[in-house]
Coordinates of N, CA, C and O and ligand atoms in Angstrom, one line a residue:
M1336 N 104.8 114.8 45.1 CA 104.2 114.7 43.7 C 102.8 114.1 43.8 O 102.7 112.9 44.2
P1337 N 101.7 114.9 43.6 CA 100.4 114.5 43.9 C 99.9 113.2 43.3 O 99.3 112.4 44.0
D1338 N 100.2 112.9 42.1 CA 99.7 111.7 41.5 C 100.7 110.5 41.5 O 100.5 109.6 40.7
C1339 N 101.7 110.6 42.3 CA 102.7 109.5 42.3 C 102.4 108.4 43.3 O 102.1 108.7 44.5
L1340 N 102.3 107.2 42.8 CA 101.9 106.1 43.7 C 102.8 105.9 44.9 O 102.3 105.8 46.1
F1341 N 104.1 106.0 44.7 CA 105.0 105.8 45.8 C 105.1 107.0 46.8 O 105.4 106.8 48.0
C1342 N 104.8 108.2 46.3 CA 104.7 109.3 47.2 C 103.5 109.1 48.1 O 103.5 109.4 49.3
K1343 N 102.4 108.5 47.6 CA 101.2 108.2 48.4 C 101.5 107.1 49.4 O 101.0 107.2 50.5
V1344 N 102.3 106.1 49.0 CA 102.7 105.1 50.0 C 103.5 105.7 51.1 O 103.3 105.5 52.3
A1345 N 104.5 106.6 50.7 CA 105.4 107.3 51.7 C 104.6 108.1 52.7 O 104.9 108.2 53.9
A1346 N 103.5 108.7 52.2 CA 102.6 109.6 53.0 C 101.6 108.8 53.8 O 100.8 109.4 54.5
G1347 N 101.5 107.5 53.6 CA 100.5 106.7 54.3 C 99.1 106.8 53.7 O 98.2 106.3 54.3
Q1348 N 99.0 107.3 52.5 CA 97.7 107.5 51.8 C 97.3 106.2 51.1 O 96.1 106.1 50.8
I1349 N 98.3 105.4 50.8 CA 98.0 104.1 50.2 C 98.6 103.0 51.1 O 99.8 103.2 51.5
P1350 N 97.8 102.0 51.6 CA 98.4 101.0 52.5 C 99.5 100.2 51.9 O 99.5 99.9 50.7
A1351 N 100.5 99.9 52.7 CA 101.6 99.1 52.2 C 102.2 98.3 53.5 O 102.0 98.8 54.6
A1352 N 102.8 97.2 53.2 CA 103.4 96.4 54.3 C 104.8 97.0 54.5 O 105.8 96.5 54.0
V1353 N 104.8 98.0 55.4 CA 106.1 98.7 55.7 C 107.0 97.8 56.6 O 106.5 97.3 57.6
V1354 N 108.2 97.7 56.2 CA 109.1 96.9 57.1 C 110.2 97.8 57.7 O 110.8 97.3 58.7
K1355 N 110.5 98.9 57.2 CA 111.6 99.8 57.8 C 111.4 101.2 57.3 O 111.1 101.4 56.1
R1356 N 111.7 102.1 58.2 CA 111.6 103.5 57.8 C 112.7 104.3 58.6 O 113.0 104.0 59.7
G1357 N 113.3 105.3 57.9 CA 114.3 106.1 58.5 C 115.2 106.7 57.5 O 115.3 106.2 56.4
D1358 N 116.0 107.7 57.9 CA 117.0 108.4 57.0 C 116.4 108.8 55.7 O 117.0 108.8 54.7
G1359 N 115.1 109.2 55.7 CA 114.4 109.7 54.5 C 114.1 108.5 53.5 O 113.9 108.7 52.4
M1360 N 114.2 107.3 54.1 CA 113.9 106.1 53.2 C 112.7 105.3 53.8 O 112.4 105.4 55.0
L1361 N 112.1 104.5 53.0 CA 111.0 103.7 53.4 C 111.2 102.3 52.6 O 111.5 102.3 51.4
A1362 N 111.0 101.2 53.3 CA 111.0 99.9 52.7 C 109.7 99.2 52.9 O 109.2 99.3 54.1
F1363 N 109.1 98.6 51.9 CA 107.9 97.9 52.0 C 107.8 96.7 51.1 O 108.6 96.7 50.1
K1364 N 106.9 95.8 51.3 CA 106.9 94.6 50.5 C 106.3 94.9 49.1 O 105.3 95.6 49.0
D1365 N 106.9 94.3 48.1 CA 106.4 94.5 46.8 C 105.0 93.7 46.7 O 104.9 92.6 47.2
I1366 N 104.0 94.3 46.0 CA 102.7 93.7 46.0 C 102.7 92.5 45.1 O 101.8 91.6 45.2
N1367 N 103.7 92.3 44.2 CA 103.8 91.2 43.3 C 105.2 90.6 43.4 O 106.0 90.7 42.5
P1368 N 105.4 89.9 44.6 CA 106.8 89.4 44.9 C 107.4 88.4 43.9 O 106.7 87.5 43.5
Q1369 N 108.6 88.6 43.5 CA 109.3 87.8 42.6 C 110.3 86.9 43.2 O 111.1 86.1 42.6
A1370 N 110.4 86.9 44.6 CA 111.3 86.0 45.4 C 110.7 86.0 46.8 O 109.8 86.8 47.1
P1371 N 111.1 85.0 47.6 CA 110.6 84.9 49.0 C 110.7 86.2 49.7 O 109.8 86.6 50.5
T1372 N 111.8 86.9 49.5 CA 111.9 88.3 50.0 C 112.0 89.2 48.8 O 112.9 89.1 48.0
H1373 N 111.0 90.1 48.7 CA 111.0 91.1 47.7 C 110.5 92.4 48.3 O 109.3 92.6 48.4
L1374 N 111.5 93.3 48.6 CA 111.1 94.6 49.2 C 111.5 95.7 48.3 O 112.4 95.6 47.4
L1375 N 110.8 96.8 48.4 CA 111.1 98.0 47.6 C 111.6 99.1 48.6 O 111.1 99.3 49.7
V1376 N 112.7 99.7 48.2 CA 113.3 100.8 49.0 C 113.1 102.1 48.2 O 113.6 102.2 47.1
I1377 N 112.5 103.1 48.8 CA 112.2 104.4 48.1 C 112.7 105.5 49.0 O 112.6 105.4 50.3
P1378 N 113.2 106.6 48.4 CA 113.3 107.8 49.2 C 112.0 108.4 49.4 O 111.1 108.3 48.5
T1379 N 111.7 109.0 50.6 CA 110.4 109.6 50.9 C 110.1 110.9 50.1 O 109.0 111.2 49.9
I1380 N 111.2 111.5 49.6 CA 111.0 112.6 48.7 C 110.9 112.1 47.3 O 111.4 111.1 46.9
H1381 N 110.2 112.9 46.4 CA 109.9 112.4 45.1 C 111.2 112.6 44.2 O 111.6 113.8 44.0
V1382 N 111.7 111.6 43.6 CA 112.7 111.6 42.5 C 112.1 110.6 41.5 O 111.8 109.5 41.8
A1383 N 112.0 111.0 40.2 CA 111.3 110.2 39.2 C 112.1 108.9 38.9 O 111.5 107.8 38.8
S1384 N 113.4 109.1 38.7 CA 114.2 107.9 38.3 C 115.6 108.2 38.6 O 116.0 109.3 39.0
L1385 N 116.5 107.2 38.3 CA 117.9 107.5 38.5 C 118.4 108.6 37.7 O 119.3 109.4 38.1
N1386 N 117.8 108.8 36.5 CA 118.2 109.9 35.6 C 118.0 111.2 36.2 O 118.8 112.2 35.9
E1387 N 117.0 111.4 37.1 CA 116.7 112.7 37.7 C 117.4 112.8 39.1 O 117.3 113.9 39.7
A1388 N 118.1 111.8 39.6 CA 118.7 111.8 40.9 C 119.9 112.8 40.9 O 120.9 112.5 40.2
R1389 N 119.9 113.9 41.6 CA 120.9 114.8 41.6 C 121.8 114.8 42.9 O 122.9 115.3 43.0
D1390 N 121.2 114.1 43.9 CA 121.8 114.2 45.3 C 122.5 112.8 45.5 O 121.8 111.8 45.8
A1391 N 123.8 112.7 45.4 CA 124.5 111.5 45.6 C 124.2 110.9 47.0 O 124.3 109.6 47.2
S1392 N 124.0 111.7 48.0 CA 123.8 111.2 49.3 C 122.5 110.4 49.4 O 122.4 109.4 50.2
V1393 N 121.5 110.7 48.6 CA 120.2 110.0 48.5 C 120.5 108.6 48.0 O 120.0 107.6 48.5
L1394 N 121.3 108.5 46.9 CA 121.6 107.2 46.3 C 122.5 106.4 47.3 O 122.2 105.2 47.4
G1395 N 123.4 107.0 48.0 CA 124.2 106.2 48.9 C 123.3 105.7 50.1 O 123.5 104.6 50.5
A1396 N 122.4 106.6 50.5 CA 121.5 106.2 51.6 C 120.6 105.0 51.2 O 120.3 104.1 52.0
M1397 N 120.2 105.0 49.9 CA 119.3 103.9 49.5 C 120.1 102.6 49.5 O 119.6 101.6 50.0
L1398 N 121.3 102.6 49.1 CA 122.1 101.4 49.1 C 122.5 100.9 50.5 O 122.3 99.7 50.8
T1399 N 122.9 101.8 51.4 CA 123.2 101.3 52.7 C 121.9 100.9 53.4 O 121.9 99.9 54.2
F1400 N 120.8 101.5 53.1 CA 119.5 101.1 53.7 C 119.2 99.7 53.3 O 118.8 98.8 54.1
A1401 N 119.4 99.4 52.0 CA 119.1 98.1 51.4 C 120.0 97.1 52.0 O 119.6 95.9 52.3
R1402 N 121.3 97.4 52.1 CA 122.2 96.5 52.7 C 121.9 96.1 54.1 O 121.9 94.9 54.5
D1403 N 121.5 97.1 55.0 CA 121.1 96.9 56.3 C 119.9 96.0 56.4 O 119.7 95.2 57.3
L1404 N 118.9 96.3 55.5 CA 117.7 95.6 55.4 C 117.9 94.1 55.1 O 117.3 93.2 55.7
A1405 N 118.9 93.9 54.2 CA 119.2 92.5 53.8 C 119.7 91.7 55.1 O 119.4 90.6 55.3
Q1406 N 120.5 92.4 55.9 CA 121.0 91.8 57.1 C 119.9 91.5 58.0 O 119.8 90.4 58.6
E1407 N 119.0 92.5 58.2 CA 117.9 92.3 59.1 C 116.9 91.2 58.7 O 116.3 90.6 59.5
Q1408 N 116.8 91.1 57.4 CA 115.8 90.1 56.8 C 116.5 88.7 56.8 O 115.8 87.7 56.4
G1409 N 117.7 88.6 57.1 CA 118.4 87.3 57.2 C 118.8 86.7 55.9 O 119.0 85.5 55.7
I1410 N 119.0 87.6 54.9 CA 119.4 87.1 53.5 C 120.8 87.5 53.1 O 121.3 87.2 52.1
A1411 N 121.4 88.3 54.0 CA 122.8 88.8 53.6 C 123.8 87.8 53.4 O 124.6 87.8 52.5
Q1412 N 123.8 86.8 54.3 CA 124.9 85.8 54.2 C 124.8 84.9 53.0 O 125.8 84.7 52.2
R1413 N 123.6 84.5 52.7 CA 123.4 83.6 51.4 C 123.5 84.5 50.2 O 123.9 84.0 49.1
G1414 N 123.0 85.7 50.3 CA 123.1 86.6 49.2 C 121.8 87.1 48.7 O 120.7 86.6 49.0
Y1415 N 121.8 88.2 47.9 CA 120.6 88.9 47.5 C 120.9 89.7 46.3 O 122.1 89.8 45.9
R1416 N 119.9 90.2 45.7 CA 120.1 91.1 44.5 C 119.4 92.4 44.7 O 118.3 92.5 45.2
V1417 N 120.1 93.5 44.3 CA 119.5 94.8 44.3 C 119.3 95.2 42.9 O 120.3 95.1 42.1
V1418 N 118.1 95.7 42.5 CA 117.8 96.0 41.1 C 117.2 97.4 41.1 O 116.4 97.8 42.0
L1419 N 117.7 98.2 40.1 CA 117.2 99.6 40.0 C 116.8 99.8 38.5 O 117.6 100.1 37.7
N1420 N 115.5 99.5 38.2 CA 115.1 99.7 36.8 C 114.9 101.2 36.5 O 114.4 101.9 37.3
T1421 N 115.3 101.5 35.3 CA 115.2 102.9 34.9 C 114.6 103.1 33.5 O 115.1 102.5 32.5
N1422 N 113.4 103.8 33.5 CA 112.7 104.1 32.3 C 112.2 102.9 31.5 O 112.5 101.7 32.0
P1423 N 111.5 103.0 30.4 CA 110.8 101.9 29.8 C 111.7 100.7 29.5 O 111.4 99.5 29.8
D1424 N 112.9 100.9 28.8 CA 113.7 99.8 28.5 C 114.3 99.1 29.7 O 114.6 97.9 29.6
G1425 N 114.4 99.8 30.8 CA 114.9 99.2 32.0 C 113.9 98.5 32.8 O 114.1 97.9 33.8
G1426 N 112.6 98.6 32.4 CA 111.5 97.9 33.0 C 110.9 98.7 34.2 O 110.2 98.2 35.0
Q1427 N 111.1 100.0 34.2 CA 110.6 100.9 35.3 C 109.1 101.2 35.0 O 108.8 101.7 33.9
T1428 N 108.2 100.8 35.9 CA 106.8 101.0 35.7 C 106.2 102.1 36.7 O 105.2 102.6 36.4
V1429 N 106.9 102.3 37.7 CA 106.5 103.3 38.7 C 107.6 104.4 38.7 O 108.8 104.2 39.0
L1430 N 107.2 105.6 38.3 CA 108.2 106.7 38.1 C 108.4 107.4 39.5 O 108.2 108.7 39.6
H1431 N 108.9 106.7 40.4 CA 109.4 107.2 41.7 C 110.6 106.3 42.0 O 110.4 105.1 42.1
L1432 N 111.8 106.9 42.1 CA 113.0 106.1 42.3 C 112.8 105.0 43.4 O 112.3 105.3 44.5
H1433 N 113.2 103.8 43.0 CA 113.1 102.7 44.0 C 114.1 101.6 43.7 O 114.4 101.3 42.5
L1434 N 114.6 100.9 44.7 CA 115.4 99.7 44.6 C 114.5 98.5 44.9 O 113.7 98.6 45.8
H1435 N 114.8 97.4 44.2 CA 114.2 96.2 44.5 C 115.3 95.4 45.3 O 116.4 95.3 44.9
L1436 N 114.9 94.9 46.5 CA 115.8 94.0 47.2 C 115.2 92.6 47.2 O 114.0 92.4 47.7
L1437 N 115.9 91.7 46.5 CA 115.4 90.3 46.2 C 116.3 89.3 46.9 O 117.5 89.4 46.7
G1438 N 115.7 88.3 47.5 CA 116.5 87.3 48.1 C 115.6 86.1 48.6 O 114.4 86.1 48.4
G1439 N 116.3 85.1 49.2 CA 115.6 84.0 49.7 C 115.5 82.8 48.7 O 115.0 81.8 48.9
R1440 N 116.1 83.0 47.5 CA 116.3 81.9 46.5 C 117.5 82.3 45.7 O 117.9 83.5 45.6
P1441 N 118.1 81.3 45.0 CA 119.2 81.7 44.1 C 118.7 82.5 42.9 O 117.6 82.1 42.3
M1442 N 119.4 83.5 42.5 CA 119.0 84.3 41.4 C 119.7 83.8 40.1 O 120.8 83.1 40.2
T1443 N 119.1 84.0 39.0 CA 119.7 83.6 37.7 C 120.3 84.8 37.0 O 120.0 86.0 37.3
W1444 N 121.1 84.5 36.0 CA 121.7 85.6 35.2 C 121.9 85.1 33.8 O 122.2 83.9 33.6
P1445 N 121.6 85.8 32.7 CA 121.3 87.2 32.7 C 119.8 87.4 33.1 O 119.0 86.5 32.9
P1446 N 119.5 88.6 33.5 CA 118.1 89.0 33.8 C 117.3 89.0 32.5 O 117.9 89.2 31.4
G1447 N 116.0 88.9 32.5 CA 115.2 88.9 31.3 C 115.1 90.3 30.7 O 115.5 91.3 31.3
Ligands
5GP2337 P1 109.4 98.7 38.6 O1 108.8 97.8 37.5 O2 109.0 100.2 38.4 O3 110.9 98.6 38.7 O4 108.9 98.3 39.9 C1 107.6 98.7 40.5 C2 107.2 97.6 41.5 O5 106.2 98.2 42.3 C3 106.7 96.3 40.9 O6 107.5 95.2 41.3 C4 105.3 96.2 41.4 O7 104.9 94.9 41.7 C5 105.3 97.1 42.6 N1 104.0 97.8 42.9 C6 103.2 98.4 42.0 N2 102.2 98.9 42.6 C7 102.3 98.7 43.9 C8 101.5 99.0 45.1 O8 100.5 99.6 45.0 N3 102.0 98.5 46.3 C9 103.2 97.8 46.4 N4 103.5 97.4 47.6 N5 103.9 97.5 45.3 C10 103.5 97.9 44.1
ZN2338 ZN1 106.9 110.1 44.0

């Protein structure tokens, strides 16, 4: 998708602090971190949001990728949060499907 920010990150056209790549997924540091560990996991193919996701294997791959990443980042044991914002009320600002992986501090509930 030509004008999509995260498609450009996936293509290497916009610089990002990439931490893991594989299985059609890419993880990179959020530019505005909300926790000591704040990574974004995206499919390298363009999917606008969870509403548009038709391939369950992509969704499964995102979750297992995030879980493995949490282990590798050393936050799995203490715990972490995975967030998937969808559309305006969900707080989605970039219309390319992505998970937030947050950890390194205790999380609060309910979210804002
Ligand atoms: P959303 O609000 O759509 O769930 O999350 C989008 C996230 O992308 C935000 O946390 C924001 O800080 C991050 N973000 C926006 N633009 C960029 C960018 O150019 N590079 C990186 N690494 N993160 C970005
Ligand atoms: Zn995209």
